[in-house]
Structures are given as C-alpha cells and as structure tokens.
Coordinates of C-alpha atoms and ligand atoms in Angstrom, one line a residue:
Chain A
X1109 CA 243.3 116.8 158.3
X1110 CA 245.9 116.5 156.0
X1111 CA 244.6 114.7 153.3
X1112 CA 241.5 118.0 153.4
X1113 CA 244.6 119.9 153.3
X1114 CA 246.7 118.5 150.7
X1115 CA 243.3 119.0 148.6
X1116 CA 243.2 122.5 149.5
X1117 CA 246.5 123.3 148.1
X1118 CA 245.7 121.8 144.8
X1119 CA 244.8 125.6 143.8
X1120 CA 248.0 126.6 144.3
X1121 CA 248.4 129.4 142.4
X1122 CA 251.6 131.5 141.2
X1123 CA 251.4 134.2 144.3
X1124 CA 250.9 131.2 146.9
X1125 CA 254.7 130.0 145.2
X1126 CA 255.7 133.4 145.9
X1127 CA 254.9 133.8 149.2
X1128 CA 256.3 129.9 150.1
X1129 CA 259.5 131.0 148.2
X1130 CA 260.1 134.2 150.4
X1131 CA 259.2 131.9 153.6
X1132 CA 262.0 130.2 152.5
X1133 CA 264.1 132.6 151.6
X1134 CA 264.4 131.4 148.2
X1135 CA 264.7 134.0 144.9
X1136 CA 263.2 133.0 142.3
X1137 CA 262.7 134.5 138.9
X1138 CA 259.9 135.3 136.8
X1139 CA 260.2 132.5 135.0
X1140 CA 260.9 130.2 137.6
X1141 CA 258.0 131.5 139.4
X1142 CA 256.0 130.4 136.4
X1143 CA 257.8 127.1 136.0
X1144 CA 257.3 126.3 139.5
X1145 CA 253.7 127.0 140.1
X1146 CA 252.5 124.8 137.4
X1147 CA 255.6 121.4 139.1
X1148 CA 254.2 122.4 142.4
X1149 CA 250.3 122.0 141.6
X1150 CA 251.1 119.0 140.2
X1151 CA 252.5 117.5 142.8
X1152 CA 249.8 118.7 145.4
X1153 CA 247.5 117.3 143.1
X1154 CA 249.5 114.2 142.7
X1155 CA 249.8 113.8 147.0
X1156 CA 246.3 114.4 147.4
X1157 CA 245.2 111.4 146.3
X1158 CA 246.7 109.8 149.1
X1159 CA 243.9 110.8 150.5
X1160 CA 241.4 109.4 148.8
X1161 CA 243.0 105.9 150.0
X1162 CA 244.0 106.5 153.3
X1163 CA 240.7 104.7 155.4
X1164 CA 240.7 105.1 159.3
X1165 CA 241.5 101.5 159.1
X1166 CA 245.0 102.3 157.3
X1167 CA 247.6 103.2 159.9
X1168 CA 249.9 106.3 158.9
X1169 CA 253.0 105.9 157.4
X1170 CA 255.9 107.7 158.5
X1171 CA 258.9 106.0 156.4
X1172 CA 258.3 104.5 153.2
X1173 CA 261.4 101.6 153.6
X1174 CA 261.9 99.2 155.8
X1175 CA 265.0 100.1 157.3
X1176 CA 266.0 101.1 160.6
X1177 CA 269.4 101.6 162.5
X1178 CA 270.9 103.7 160.2
X1179 CA 273.6 105.3 161.9
X1180 CA 277.5 106.9 161.6
X1181 CA 280.1 106.5 163.7
X1182 CA 280.7 109.5 166.3
X1183 CA 283.8 110.4 164.4
X1184 CA 284.2 114.6 163.7
X1185 CA 283.8 115.5 160.0
X1186 CA 285.3 119.1 159.3
X1187 CA 282.4 121.8 159.5
X1188 CA 281.9 124.8 157.4
X1189 CA 284.2 127.6 157.3
X1190 CA 282.6 130.2 159.3
X1191 CA 282.5 132.4 156.4
X1192 CA 280.4 129.9 154.7
X1193 CA 278.2 129.5 157.4
X1194 CA 277.1 133.2 157.8
X1195 CA 276.8 133.4 153.7
X1196 CA 273.5 133.0 153.3
X1197 CA 272.4 134.7 156.4
X1198 CA 270.2 138.1 155.8
X1199 CA 272.4 139.4 158.3
X1200 CA 275.6 138.6 160.9
X1201 CA 277.8 140.2 163.5
X1202 CA 280.2 139.1 165.9
X1203 CA 280.2 136.2 163.5
X1204 CA 277.0 135.4 164.6
X1205 CA 273.6 135.3 162.6
X1206 CA 271.8 138.5 163.2
X1207 CA 267.9 137.6 163.7
X1208 CA 265.2 140.6 164.3
X1209 CA 263.6 140.9 167.7
X1210 CA 261.9 138.5 169.5
X1211 CA 259.7 140.0 172.0
X1212 CA 257.3 141.9 170.3
X1213 CA 257.2 145.2 172.7
X1214 CA 254.6 145.0 174.9
Chain B
X706 CA 270.1 140.9 185.9
X707 CA 268.4 141.2 189.0
X708 CA 264.9 140.5 189.4
X709 CA 262.3 141.3 192.7
X710 CA 259.4 140.3 192.9
X711 CA 256.3 141.6 195.1
X712 CA 255.4 138.0 196.0
X713 CA 254.1 136.5 199.6
X714 CA 255.8 133.8 200.5
X715 CA 254.5 131.8 203.4
X716 CA 256.6 130.2 206.0
X717 CA 257.9 126.6 204.8
X718 CA 256.9 125.2 208.0
X719 CA 253.3 126.5 208.0
X720 CA 253.3 125.7 204.2
X721 CA 253.8 122.1 204.8
X722 CA 251.7 122.0 207.5
X723 CA 248.1 123.3 205.3
X724 CA 249.6 121.6 202.1
X725 CA 250.9 118.4 200.5
X726 CA 253.7 119.0 198.1
X727 CA 254.2 117.2 194.1
X728 CA 257.0 118.0 192.3
X729 CA 258.2 116.6 189.1
X730 CA 261.7 117.4 187.9
X731 CA 263.1 117.3 183.7
X732 CA 266.3 117.0 183.7
X733 CA 268.5 117.5 180.7
X734 CA 272.0 115.6 180.2
X735 CA 274.7 116.9 177.3
X736 CA 275.7 113.9 176.0
X737 CA 279.6 114.4 175.9
X738 CA 279.9 112.7 172.0
X739 CA 282.7 114.3 170.4
X740 CA 280.1 114.9 167.5
X741 CA 276.6 115.9 166.8
X742 CA 273.2 114.3 167.2
X743 CA 273.0 114.0 163.8
X744 CA 276.1 115.9 162.4
X745 CA 280.1 115.0 162.4
X746 CA 280.4 118.9 163.6
X747 CA 282.6 119.0 166.7
X748 CA 281.0 119.5 170.1
X749 CA 283.8 121.4 171.8
X750 CA 282.8 124.0 174.9
X751 CA 283.6 127.5 174.1
X752 CA 284.6 127.5 170.3
X753 CA 284.4 130.3 168.4
X754 CA 281.1 131.3 167.2
X755 CA 279.8 129.6 164.6
X756 CA 282.3 127.0 163.3
X757 CA 280.9 124.1 164.2
X758 CA 278.2 124.1 161.8
X759 CA 277.6 122.7 158.8
X760 CA 274.3 122.2 156.8
X761 CA 272.8 119.8 158.4
X762 CA 272.8 121.6 161.9
X763 CA 271.5 124.8 160.1
X764 CA 269.3 123.0 158.9
X765 CA 270.1 124.4 155.1
X766 CA 267.8 122.9 152.4
X767 CA 268.4 119.2 151.2
X768 CA 270.7 118.7 153.8
X769 CA 269.9 114.9 155.8
X770 CA 270.6 114.2 159.3
X771 CA 272.4 110.7 160.6
X772 CA 272.3 109.7 163.6
X773 CA 275.4 109.7 166.1
X774 CA 275.5 106.0 166.9
X775 CA 277.1 106.5 170.4
X776 CA 274.5 108.7 171.7
X777 CA 272.1 105.9 170.8
X778 CA 274.5 103.8 172.8
X779 CA 274.6 106.4 175.6
X780 CA 270.8 106.5 175.8
X781 CA 270.2 103.1 176.1
X782 CA 273.4 102.6 179.2
X783 CA 271.3 105.8 180.8
X784 CA 267.8 104.1 180.4
X785 CA 269.6 100.2 181.8
X786 CA 271.3 102.6 184.7
X787 CA 267.6 104.3 185.5
X788 CA 266.3 100.7 185.4
X789 CA 264.0 101.9 182.8
X790 CA 262.6 99.9 179.7
X791 CA 264.6 100.2 176.3
X792 CA 262.1 100.7 173.7
X793 CA 263.0 97.9 170.7
X794 CA 261.7 100.2 168.0
X795 CA 261.0 104.3 168.5
X796 CA 261.6 107.4 166.2
X797 CA 262.7 110.7 166.4
X798 CA 259.9 113.5 165.8
X799 CA 259.7 117.3 164.8
X800 CA 258.8 119.7 167.2
X801 CA 258.1 122.9 165.9
X802 CA 258.2 126.1 167.4
X803 CA 259.1 129.8 166.4
X804 CA 262.1 130.7 167.8
X805 CA 265.4 131.5 166.3
X806 CA 267.6 129.0 168.4
X807 CA 267.2 126.2 166.0
X808 CA 268.1 127.2 162.3
X809 CA 265.7 124.2 161.3
X810 CA 262.3 126.1 163.2
X811 CA 261.8 122.8 164.9
X812 CA 263.9 120.5 167.2
X813 CA 264.4 117.1 166.3
X814 CA 263.3 115.0 169.3
X815 CA 261.1 111.9 170.5
X816 CA 257.7 112.8 170.9
X817 CA 255.4 109.7 172.5
X818 CA 258.0 107.0 171.8
X819 CA 261.2 107.7 174.4
X820 CA 263.9 105.2 173.7
X821 CA 263.4 104.6 177.6
X822 CA 260.5 104.9 179.7
X823 CA 259.0 103.3 182.8
X824 CA 261.9 103.1 185.5
X825 CA 263.3 104.7 188.7
X826 CA 266.0 105.7 190.6
X827 CA 266.9 105.3 194.4
X828 CA 268.8 108.2 196.1
X829 CA 269.6 109.0 199.1
X830 CA 268.2 111.5 201.9
X831 CA 269.5 112.3 205.4
X832 CA 267.1 110.8 207.9
X833 CA 266.6 110.6 211.8
X834 CA 268.8 107.6 211.8
X835 CA 271.3 107.7 209.3
X836 CA 270.7 107.8 204.7
X837 CA 267.0 106.6 203.8
X838 CA 266.4 105.4 200.6
X839 CA 263.3 107.4 198.3
X840 CA 262.6 106.0 195.4
X841 CA 262.1 108.4 192.4
X842 CA 259.7 106.9 189.6
X843 CA 261.4 107.5 185.9
X844 CA 259.0 108.0 183.0
X845 CA 260.6 108.3 180.3
X846 CA 264.1 109.5 179.3
X847 CA 264.7 110.4 175.5
X848 CA 267.6 111.4 173.1
X849 CA 267.1 115.4 170.9
X850 CA 269.4 117.9 170.5
X851 CA 270.5 121.3 172.2
X852 CA 269.3 124.3 170.5
X853 CA 272.2 127.5 169.2
X854 CA 273.2 130.2 172.0
X855 CA 271.5 134.3 171.6
X856 CA 272.7 136.9 172.5
X857 CA 270.4 139.7 173.4
X858 CA 271.7 143.2 171.7
X859 CA 270.0 146.3 172.9
X860 CA 267.9 146.4 175.5
X861 CA 268.9 146.3 179.5
X862 CA 272.0 143.9 180.6
X863 CA 271.5 141.6 177.4
X864 CA 267.8 140.5 178.6
X865 CA 265.4 139.7 175.6
X866 CA 263.0 141.8 177.1
X867 CA 263.5 145.1 175.1
X868 CA 266.2 144.1 173.0
X869 CA 266.6 145.3 169.6
X870 CA 267.8 142.2 167.9
X871 CA 269.4 138.7 168.8
X872 CA 272.8 137.3 167.7
X873 CA 273.1 133.7 167.2
X874 CA 275.9 131.3 167.8
X875 CA 274.9 127.4 166.7
X876 CA 277.4 125.7 167.9
X877 CA 276.0 123.9 170.7
X878 CA 272.7 123.7 168.3
X879 CA 272.6 119.6 167.2
X880 CA 274.7 118.6 170.4
X881 CA 273.0 115.1 171.6
X882 CA 270.5 115.8 174.4
X883 CA 269.1 113.5 177.0
X884 CA 265.8 114.8 178.4
X885 CA 265.0 112.6 181.6
X886 CA 261.9 112.9 183.5
X887 CA 260.0 111.7 186.7
X888 CA 256.7 110.5 186.9
X889 CA 255.3 113.5 189.9
X890 CA 257.0 112.7 192.9
X891 CA 254.4 112.3 195.9
X892 CA 254.7 111.7 199.6
X893 CA 258.0 113.3 200.1
X894 CA 256.3 115.9 202.2
X895 CA 258.3 118.7 204.0
X896 CA 261.6 116.4 202.5
X897 CA 260.1 117.8 198.6
X898 CA 263.6 120.0 198.2
X899 CA 265.6 117.7 200.0
X900 CA 264.4 114.9 197.6
X901 CA 264.4 117.4 194.5
X902 CA 268.5 118.0 195.4
X903 CA 269.5 114.4 196.0
X904 CA 267.6 113.3 192.9
X905 CA 269.6 115.6 190.9
X906 CA 272.6 114.7 192.8
X907 CA 272.3 110.8 192.0
X908 CA 271.2 112.0 188.7
X909 CA 275.1 113.4 187.9
X910 CA 277.2 110.4 189.8
X911 CA 274.9 108.2 187.7
X912 CA 275.8 109.9 184.4
X913 CA 279.6 110.5 186.3
X914 CA 279.6 106.8 186.4
X915 CA 278.6 106.1 183.4
X916 CA 281.1 108.5 181.5
X917 CA 278.5 109.8 179.0
X918 CA 278.4 113.5 179.9
X919 CA 280.9 116.2 181.5
X920 CA 277.2 117.0 183.9
X921 CA 279.2 120.3 184.7
X922 CA 276.1 122.4 185.6
X923 CA 277.8 125.5 185.4
X924 CA 278.4 125.1 181.7
X925 CA 275.1 124.1 181.3
X926 CA 276.2 120.4 181.0
X927 CA 273.1 119.1 182.8
X928 CA 270.3 121.8 183.0
X929 CA 267.0 121.4 185.6
X930 CA 263.9 122.6 185.0
X931 CA 261.6 122.1 188.3
X932 CA 257.2 121.4 188.5
X933 CA 255.5 122.2 191.8
X934 CA 251.8 122.1 192.9
X935 CA 250.1 122.2 196.0
X936 CA 247.3 120.3 197.2
X937 CA 245.3 120.5 200.6
X938 CA 246.8 118.2 203.2
X939 CA 244.4 115.7 203.9
X940 CA 241.8 115.4 206.8
X941 CA 239.9 113.3 208.8
X942 CA 239.8 109.8 207.5
X943 CA 241.1 111.0 203.6
X944 CA 244.5 109.4 202.4
X945 CA 246.6 112.0 201.1
X946 CA 246.8 110.4 197.6
X947 CA 243.1 110.6 197.1
X948 CA 243.4 114.5 197.4
X949 CA 243.0 115.5 193.7
X950 CA 246.6 117.2 192.6
X951 CA 246.7 121.4 192.7
X952 CA 247.5 123.4 189.3
X953 CA 251.3 123.2 188.8
X954 CA 254.0 125.6 187.7
X955 CA 257.2 125.1 185.8
X956 CA 260.5 126.8 186.9
X957 CA 262.7 127.1 184.6
X958 CA 266.5 127.6 184.5
X959 CA 267.3 125.8 188.0
X960 CA 271.0 125.2 187.2
X961 CA 272.8 124.0 190.0
X962 CA 271.9 121.6 193.0
X963 CA 271.4 124.2 195.3
X964 CA 269.3 125.9 193.3
X965 CA 267.1 122.8 192.8
X966 CA 266.5 122.8 196.7
X967 CA 266.0 126.3 197.3
X968 CA 263.8 126.7 194.3
X969 CA 261.2 124.5 195.0
X970 CA 261.1 125.7 198.5
X971 CA 260.4 129.2 197.5
X972 CA 257.9 128.3 194.8
X973 CA 256.1 126.1 197.8
X974 CA 256.0 129.3 200.1
X975 CA 255.2 131.5 197.3
X976 CA 251.7 128.8 195.9
X977 CA 251.1 128.3 199.5
X978 CA 250.5 132.2 200.0
X979 CA 248.1 132.2 197.2
X980 CA 246.6 129.1 198.2
X981 CA 246.0 130.7 201.4
X982 CA 244.6 133.6 200.3
X983 CA 241.8 132.3 198.4
X984 CA 243.8 133.0 194.8
X985 CA 244.3 130.3 192.2
X986 CA 248.1 129.3 190.6
X987 CA 248.4 130.2 187.0
X988 CA 249.6 127.1 185.3
X989 CA 252.3 129.1 183.1
X990 CA 256.6 128.6 183.3
X991 CA 258.4 130.7 185.7
X992 CA 261.9 131.6 185.6
X993 CA 264.5 131.2 188.4
X994 CA 267.0 133.5 189.9
X995 CA 270.0 132.9 191.3
X996 CA 271.1 135.7 192.8
X997 CA 268.0 137.2 194.4
X998 CA 266.4 133.4 194.9
X999 CA 263.4 134.0 193.8
X1000 CA 261.4 132.2 190.5
X1001 CA 259.1 135.4 188.4
X1002 CA 256.2 134.6 185.8
X1003 CA 257.4 133.9 182.4
X1004 CA 254.8 133.2 179.8
X1005 CA 251.4 130.7 180.2
X1006 CA 251.8 127.8 179.5
X1007 CA 249.1 125.5 178.9
X1008 CA 249.0 121.1 177.8
X1009 CA 247.7 122.2 174.6
X1010 CA 251.3 123.9 173.5
X1011 CA 251.2 123.3 170.0
X1012 CA 254.2 122.0 168.9
X1013 CA 253.2 120.1 165.6
X1014 CA 255.0 117.0 166.4
X1015 CA 255.3 114.6 164.0
X1016 CA 258.0 112.0 163.0
X1017 CA 260.7 113.1 161.2
X1018 CA 260.7 111.8 158.0
X1019 CA 264.5 112.2 157.6
X1020 CA 265.9 110.2 160.2
X1021 CA 264.8 106.1 160.5
X1022 CA 263.2 104.8 163.5
X1023 CA 265.8 103.3 165.9
X1024 CA 265.6 99.9 167.1
X1025 CA 268.2 99.1 169.4
X1026 CA 268.2 94.5 168.9
X1027 CA 268.3 92.5 172.4
X1028 CA 271.6 91.6 172.1
X1029 CA 273.0 95.2 171.7
X1030 CA 270.8 96.3 174.7
X1031 CA 272.4 93.4 176.4
X1032 CA 276.0 94.0 175.7
X1033 CA 275.6 97.9 177.1
X1034 CA 274.0 96.1 180.5
X1035 CA 277.4 94.6 180.6
X1036 CA 279.1 97.7 180.5
X1037 CA 276.9 99.2 183.2
X1038 CA 278.8 100.8 186.7
X1039 CA 278.3 99.6 189.8
X1040 CA 275.6 101.9 191.1
X1041 CA 277.2 104.9 193.0
X1042 CA 275.5 105.1 196.0
X1043 CA 276.7 101.0 196.0
X1044 CA 280.0 102.2 195.3
X1045 CA 279.5 104.6 197.9
X1046 CA 278.8 102.0 200.8
X1047 CA 281.2 99.9 199.7
X1048 CA 283.9 102.2 199.7
X1049 CA 283.1 103.5 203.2
X1050 CA 282.8 99.7 204.6
X1051 CA 286.9 99.5 202.9
X1052 CA 288.0 102.6 204.3
X1053 CA 286.1 102.6 208.1
X1054 CA 284.6 105.7 207.7
X1055 CA 281.7 106.8 209.7
X1056 CA 278.7 107.8 208.2
X1057 CA 279.6 111.8 208.8
X1058 CA 283.0 110.7 207.6
X1059 CA 281.8 109.9 204.5
X1060 CA 278.9 112.5 203.9
X1061 CA 281.4 114.4 204.2
X1062 CA 283.8 113.6 201.7
X1063 CA 281.6 112.9 199.5
X1064 CA 279.8 116.7 199.6
X1065 CA 283.2 118.0 199.1
X1066 CA 283.7 115.7 196.2
X1067 CA 286.7 113.5 197.4
X1068 CA 285.2 110.1 197.0
X1069 CA 287.4 109.5 193.5
X1070 CA 290.3 111.6 194.6
X1071 CA 290.9 109.3 198.2
X1072 CA 290.2 106.0 196.1
X1073 CA 292.9 107.0 193.7
X1074 CA 295.0 107.5 196.7
X1075 CA 294.0 104.7 198.4
X1076 CA 294.7 102.5 195.3
X1077 CA 298.6 104.8 194.8
X1078 CA 299.0 103.3 198.5
X1079 CA 298.1 106.2 200.7
X1080 CA 296.2 104.6 204.0
X1081 CA 292.4 105.5 203.7
X1082 CA 292.8 107.5 206.9
X1083 CA 295.7 109.7 206.1
X1084 CA 294.0 110.1 202.6
X1085 CA 290.8 111.6 204.2
X1086 CA 292.8 113.8 206.4
X1087 CA 295.1 115.1 203.4
X1088 CA 291.9 115.6 201.2
X1089 CA 289.7 117.1 203.6
X1090 CA 292.1 119.0 205.4
X1091 CA 293.6 122.6 203.3
X1092 CA 293.3 121.7 200.2
X1093 CA 289.0 120.9 201.0
X1094 CA 289.3 124.4 202.7
X1095 CA 290.5 125.8 199.7
X1096 CA 288.1 124.7 197.3
X1097 CA 285.4 125.7 199.1
X1098 CA 286.7 129.1 200.3
X1099 CA 287.3 129.4 196.3
X1100 CA 284.4 127.4 194.7
X1101 CA 286.8 125.3 193.0
X1102 CA 287.2 121.4 192.7
X1103 CA 289.3 120.0 194.8
X1104 CA 291.6 118.8 192.2
X1105 CA 292.0 122.2 190.6
X1106 CA 295.2 122.8 193.0
X1107 CA 297.9 121.0 191.7
X1108 CA 297.9 118.3 194.8
X1109 CA 297.2 114.6 193.0
X1110 CA 296.6 111.2 194.6
X1111 CA 299.9 110.1 193.6
X1112 CA 301.5 113.5 195.9
X1113 CA 298.6 112.6 198.3
X1114 CA 300.4 108.5 198.3
X1115 CA 304.3 109.7 198.4
X1116 CA 303.2 112.0 201.4
X1117 CA 301.4 109.3 204.0
X1118 CA 304.6 107.1 202.7
X1119 CA 306.7 109.4 203.6
X1120 CA 305.3 109.5 206.9
X1121 CA 304.5 106.1 207.6
X1122 CA 308.5 105.3 206.6
X1123 CA 309.4 107.1 209.2
X1124 CA 311.1 109.4 207.7
X1125 CA 308.4 113.1 208.0
X1126 CA 306.4 113.0 211.0
X1127 CA 303.4 115.3 211.4
X1128 CA 304.5 118.7 211.1
X1129 CA 307.0 118.2 208.4
X1130 CA 304.1 116.5 206.2
X1131 CA 301.8 119.6 207.1
X1132 CA 305.1 121.7 205.7
X1133 CA 305.3 119.6 202.3
X1134 CA 301.9 120.1 201.6
X1135 CA 302.3 123.3 201.9
X1136 CA 304.8 123.2 199.3
X1137 CA 302.3 121.3 197.3
X1138 CA 299.4 123.5 197.2
X1139 CA 302.4 125.6 196.0
X1140 CA 303.6 124.0 193.3
X1141 CA 306.8 123.1 194.9
X1142 CA 307.7 119.9 193.3
X1143 CA 306.8 115.6 194.5
X1144 CA 306.6 115.3 197.9
X1145 CA 310.0 113.6 198.5
X1146 CA 311.9 116.7 196.6
X1147 CA 310.4 119.5 198.4
X1148 CA 311.8 117.4 201.3
X1149 CA 314.5 117.9 200.0
X1150 CA 314.8 121.2 199.1
X1151 CA 313.2 122.2 203.0
X1152 CA 315.5 120.4 204.6
X1153 CA 312.8 118.3 206.3
X1154 CA 314.1 114.9 207.8
X1155 CA 313.2 113.1 211.3
X1156 CA 316.4 112.8 213.0
X1157 CA 317.7 108.8 212.3
X1158 CA 320.2 109.5 215.0
X1159 CA 319.1 107.3 218.3
X1160 CA 322.0 108.4 220.4
X1161 CA 321.3 111.9 220.2
X1162 CA 317.7 111.7 221.0
X1163 CA 318.2 109.1 223.8
X1164 CA 320.5 111.9 225.4
X1165 CA 317.7 114.3 224.5
X1166 CA 315.0 112.3 226.2
X1167 CA 317.6 111.9 229.3
X1168 CA 318.4 115.9 229.7
X1169 CA 315.1 116.3 229.6
X1170 CA 313.9 113.6 232.4
X1171 CA 317.0 115.2 234.7
X1172 CA 315.3 118.4 233.7
X1173 CA 311.7 117.3 235.4
X1174 CA 311.8 115.3 238.1
X1175 CA 308.9 116.5 239.4
X1176 CA 306.9 115.3 236.1
X1177 CA 309.5 112.4 235.6
X1178 CA 308.0 111.3 238.9
X1179 CA 303.9 111.7 238.2
X1180 CA 305.0 109.7 234.7
X1181 CA 306.3 106.8 237.0
X1182 CA 303.4 107.1 239.7
X1183 CA 301.2 106.0 236.5
X1184 CA 300.3 109.3 235.1
X1185 CA 301.1 109.0 231.8
X1186 CA 299.4 111.8 229.9
X1187 CA 301.8 114.2 232.4
X1188 CA 304.3 112.6 229.8
X1189 CA 303.0 115.2 227.0
X1190 CA 305.1 118.3 228.5
X1191 CA 308.6 116.0 228.5
X1192 CA 307.8 114.9 224.9
X1193 CA 306.8 118.4 224.3
X1194 CA 310.2 119.4 225.2
X1195 CA 312.7 117.1 223.5
X1196 CA 311.1 117.7 220.2
X1197 CA 311.8 121.4 221.1
X1198 CA 315.5 120.1 221.3
X1199 CA 315.3 118.1 218.4
X1200 CA 314.3 121.5 216.5
X1201 CA 310.7 119.4 215.1
X1202 CA 313.2 117.2 213.6
X1203 CA 312.0 113.8 215.9
X1204 CA 309.1 111.6 215.5
X1205 CA 306.8 112.4 218.4
X1206 CA 305.8 108.2 218.6
X1207 CA 309.3 107.4 219.0
X1208 CA 309.7 110.3 221.3
X1209 CA 306.8 109.2 223.5
X1210 CA 307.9 105.4 223.7
X1211 CA 311.8 106.3 224.7
X1212 CA 310.4 108.4 227.7
X1213 CA 307.6 106.1 228.8
X1214 CA 309.9 103.1 228.3
X1215 CA 313.0 105.2 230.2
X1216 CA 310.0 106.5 233.3
X1217 CA 309.1 102.2 233.0
X1218 CA 305.2 103.8 232.8
Ligands
ZN1578 ZN1 276.8 120.2 161.9

C-alpha cells in the first residue's frame, strides 16, 4: 500500500538519500546530502498525510488538474547534438550508450 | 546466428487430428509520424546513432513529454478501421522494467484504458469454393512508444547471451507504436496457420490504406508476436468451445508474413508432440528463428509479470471528442478487401488472376496503369510478366525496376495505336527494364515501327499465298487455323515489322475464309 510506504519513508536518513542519489546518478556533495536529507524527509512526511484521508471510497487520482488533450503538432524540432546526448553517460562507444552486461552469466 | 533444437515435432495433420489450436496475435505497428510520440525528435529510419534524441526521449530529469496529436489521430483511425469502440477518456501508463532499451526504465504505454477496444477484422482465406471470410475479434489497440536498439558486444555473433556489454542507440526510442491485440482466435482448426498469416496480411493492407505506417516488416515497422495453445479435440457430444484452453506460449520475433504461418505451424507440431508424450506445456516466451524455422525457449513467463503499471503523471488524459471521432471516421479509406473485389470486377480478372496480382503486390501499380490509360488486361500482362519474375527472384518490390505505371500505359498505347506489335512491345519492355528511357524513346532508338505501307504488306501476302498453294487451299476449304503458317511467313518476309492481326485479316480476306 502506498500510504504505508509513504509513512515508512518518513525516517529518510542521510544514507538512504545517498543511496537514492547513487541510483539516480546524481552527484551530491556532503553539504547537499545534509540539506536534502532534511528537505526530503519533510516532503515525505507531508505526502504521507494523504494516507490519513485515503479511504476506500475515495477514488485514486492520477492528475490533480482537470486537463485533457494537451498535445503538440507533429513537427520536427532539433534533437540534441550527439556529443551532448552522450555527455551524461558513464560510458559510450561508437556514438552509442555503453551499458554493462544485460544477462547474468549462467 | 543459427538455432537448432532437439524438440520433437508432430506431423501437422496428426497434430490437428488430435488437438484444436487456439491462437492470438499481438502486432506492433510503428506509425509514420514525422516526430516521436512524446517529443519533437525526428523518426527517420537509418539515421546515425543517437542523433534523434532529446531530453524527453532520453528520460533526462525534468523533461516533460507532450503527446503527438497526429499519433492520437492515427490511433483513432486505426481503431475505427478495426471496427473498435473509441475510448472517450483514457490515460497513458508507465510500464516499469529493467532493461536498457528504454533510458527511462519504463515504457510509456496504455494499461487498462486502451484508446481502441472491442473490434474485429474480416480476413480472407482460400476455401474449397473460392475465398472465404474469417472474422478475427480484436481485443484492443493501444498507444505506446518504441524502444531503443542494442548491439551486444563480446559474445558470439551479436547475441545477448555471453555478451560482455551492450551499446544502445535511442533513435528508435519514443517512436509511436500501436499495439493491436486479438482475442483468442478459435474455430480456425487446421487453417489456423493460414488465418494467422491472412490476418497479419490484412492488417498490413489496412495500415497501408490508412497511410499511418510504412508497414515494412523487414525494417521492423510492423512486428508480430504469436500466442498459441492446444486443447484436445472435443469428443462425443461435447462442443469444442466447451473444452478448456491449454497453456499457451508466446513466440516473439515473427517478422515476416511467411514466418507467421510457419511459426504457428511449428508451434502446433511442437506442442502436440509434448502433450502426446504426456508432458505439459510451459508458459513461456519463445523465440522464432527465421533461418532454421524453429522456436526456442526464452524466459518463463507468468501472468503476474510485475510491470508495476501506474498512470503516467506527466501526461494528461486523452479524451477524443465525438466530433473528432466522427471527423476521422470520414477520412477512412475503402476497406482493402472490398476495394480488391471492386477492382477485380472492374478489371474483369478471374479469382486466380486477382490473387496472383495481389500476392505479387501489383494491385496499386495496375490501378495506376489503368488510370494512366492502359487496358486492365495489358496492365496485368506487363506487371505480371518479366517484371514480376525478376521481383520474385530478387525478393524486391515490383516498383523497384525502373518501370512506372506511366510507362506501362504508354507502351500499351503504342500497341493499341498500331505502332508496335506484341514482339516489338516486348523488346520495348526489355529496354524499359534496362533503363533506356520512355517507351516511345526506346521504340524510336531501336527502330521499332510496324510497316504502315499497306501495298508492301499486300504484296508480301500475295507472294506467300502463291508460294504455298496447298496451305492456301486448306484455308479456303475452311481450315482457318492453317492460316497460322502463312501469317508466320508474311511476318518473316516483313522482318517482324507488321501487325500480325492485320496480316491475319488480309490473308483470310484474300482466301475468302
Ligand atoms: Zn526526443
């Protein structure tokens, strides 16, 4: 249940933020980790409040605004230069993203 | 890559005597929009790796997707052409999985709210008395995005197994896809492989007629997965429909029309052998190998495959108005099968002729040739002759040989106007295939021109009759077919530059036959 998970997250500590940052491949300094741990914990606590009112008779909502049909015209816009596209990749080869072995060795 | 297998396979006839096949098809159609589903990157095939990518389709933090309006319209038109209901409100969903072909770690798809649902497509298969119609029920068609392409490095011949690492090109990631899913198809019996092929073929024709996709299976713009299960044949008073369905396998990578038929046929034989030996079918993904014509086991699959679908928060719902749907309904083309029947009757072709023309991919070319002034008979003769022979030998489309519908119409015009006879026209076709120019240019360059000089022709006819009194007598006596020998000699005397029909008329006139 999402609500339980959110409540569980309220004890978001510095190690967990460091772990999340690693998964998201975001480099954080020690100072940033310190600041963000506090902020993220606060956010998680606020979001967890939803769990207190989410009863079975309240349908889950995916979008807070009553918007539909936001579309764009089928016209080409410039893509990134390939160097820029690959710049954030940990490794690249032959203008492609290099990823580690996909299947485990059996 | 060559896959071999030690799987036993039962003879198809025996398998079908003992088991009833039930199958389903999932077809992915890549739309031919100019841009991707959720970003403005171009979609052209064959661009340099990672030159058609942006923060959205690379899944970079903070990038926001926006839906391609044309892709939604194509999805609705496909649904309408498949006789589907169109959702008045539906959402995209994230399908989460761990595989580097999507940089976002999820594919934006639709889950339980497909834009098109509950439709059908009528397909034609050869019956005992000409074409028969088989109705394939469509479960749903939904919008999603294509994945990137991976090169596997360090293993044997590019396979993912044993690879050391992989290189990914995300140009294809994000190109709009429509996934069209049938309901389980029952009642096809022994014709299951044929119905499967006819369905994919009909779907391809429909997409082409709608103009929504290039549907080039060899380039991957149309791809097919085939589910198959077997159940025992009903016995006694039991209805076949009451026999519970067996466990199914899903065969991936079935990417040509011929493969659809072959893969279903193979899987029927394989599963029948397993079941007949007292074994049970494992629910799994299998891979089709075009070269060896077998399927091999992939990974086990369960209905509980957990993709953790949830509504895509970055995209607002799609809610096509009734007006939009009706406007799009007005843009639907004549259904391909109906169009084929209309053309067949307009052209006066037999069922067999029409089927050959269709299988050769000549329907549009003949239609254009006729529109450009050729007679239907001549258009068929030229497209289905040397051009079709070459196309089928070289596995290339008919339009690939430099001959156009205009050429064919012009060539036919040269024949009907009396400038060329049949053998001259054939020489012009040779010239067309050799890229020597237009039919008139080729006829001029090669000096092809029927003799218009009636006096010369008459003299030749008189001489040939005088030289062959016996044959002439036979013709006078009513044996008209004997005139053939005289016609041949006159044509020879004229160096082939005469209208054989005219020669024949002259000879018969002179001999009073
Ligand atoms: Zn993009």
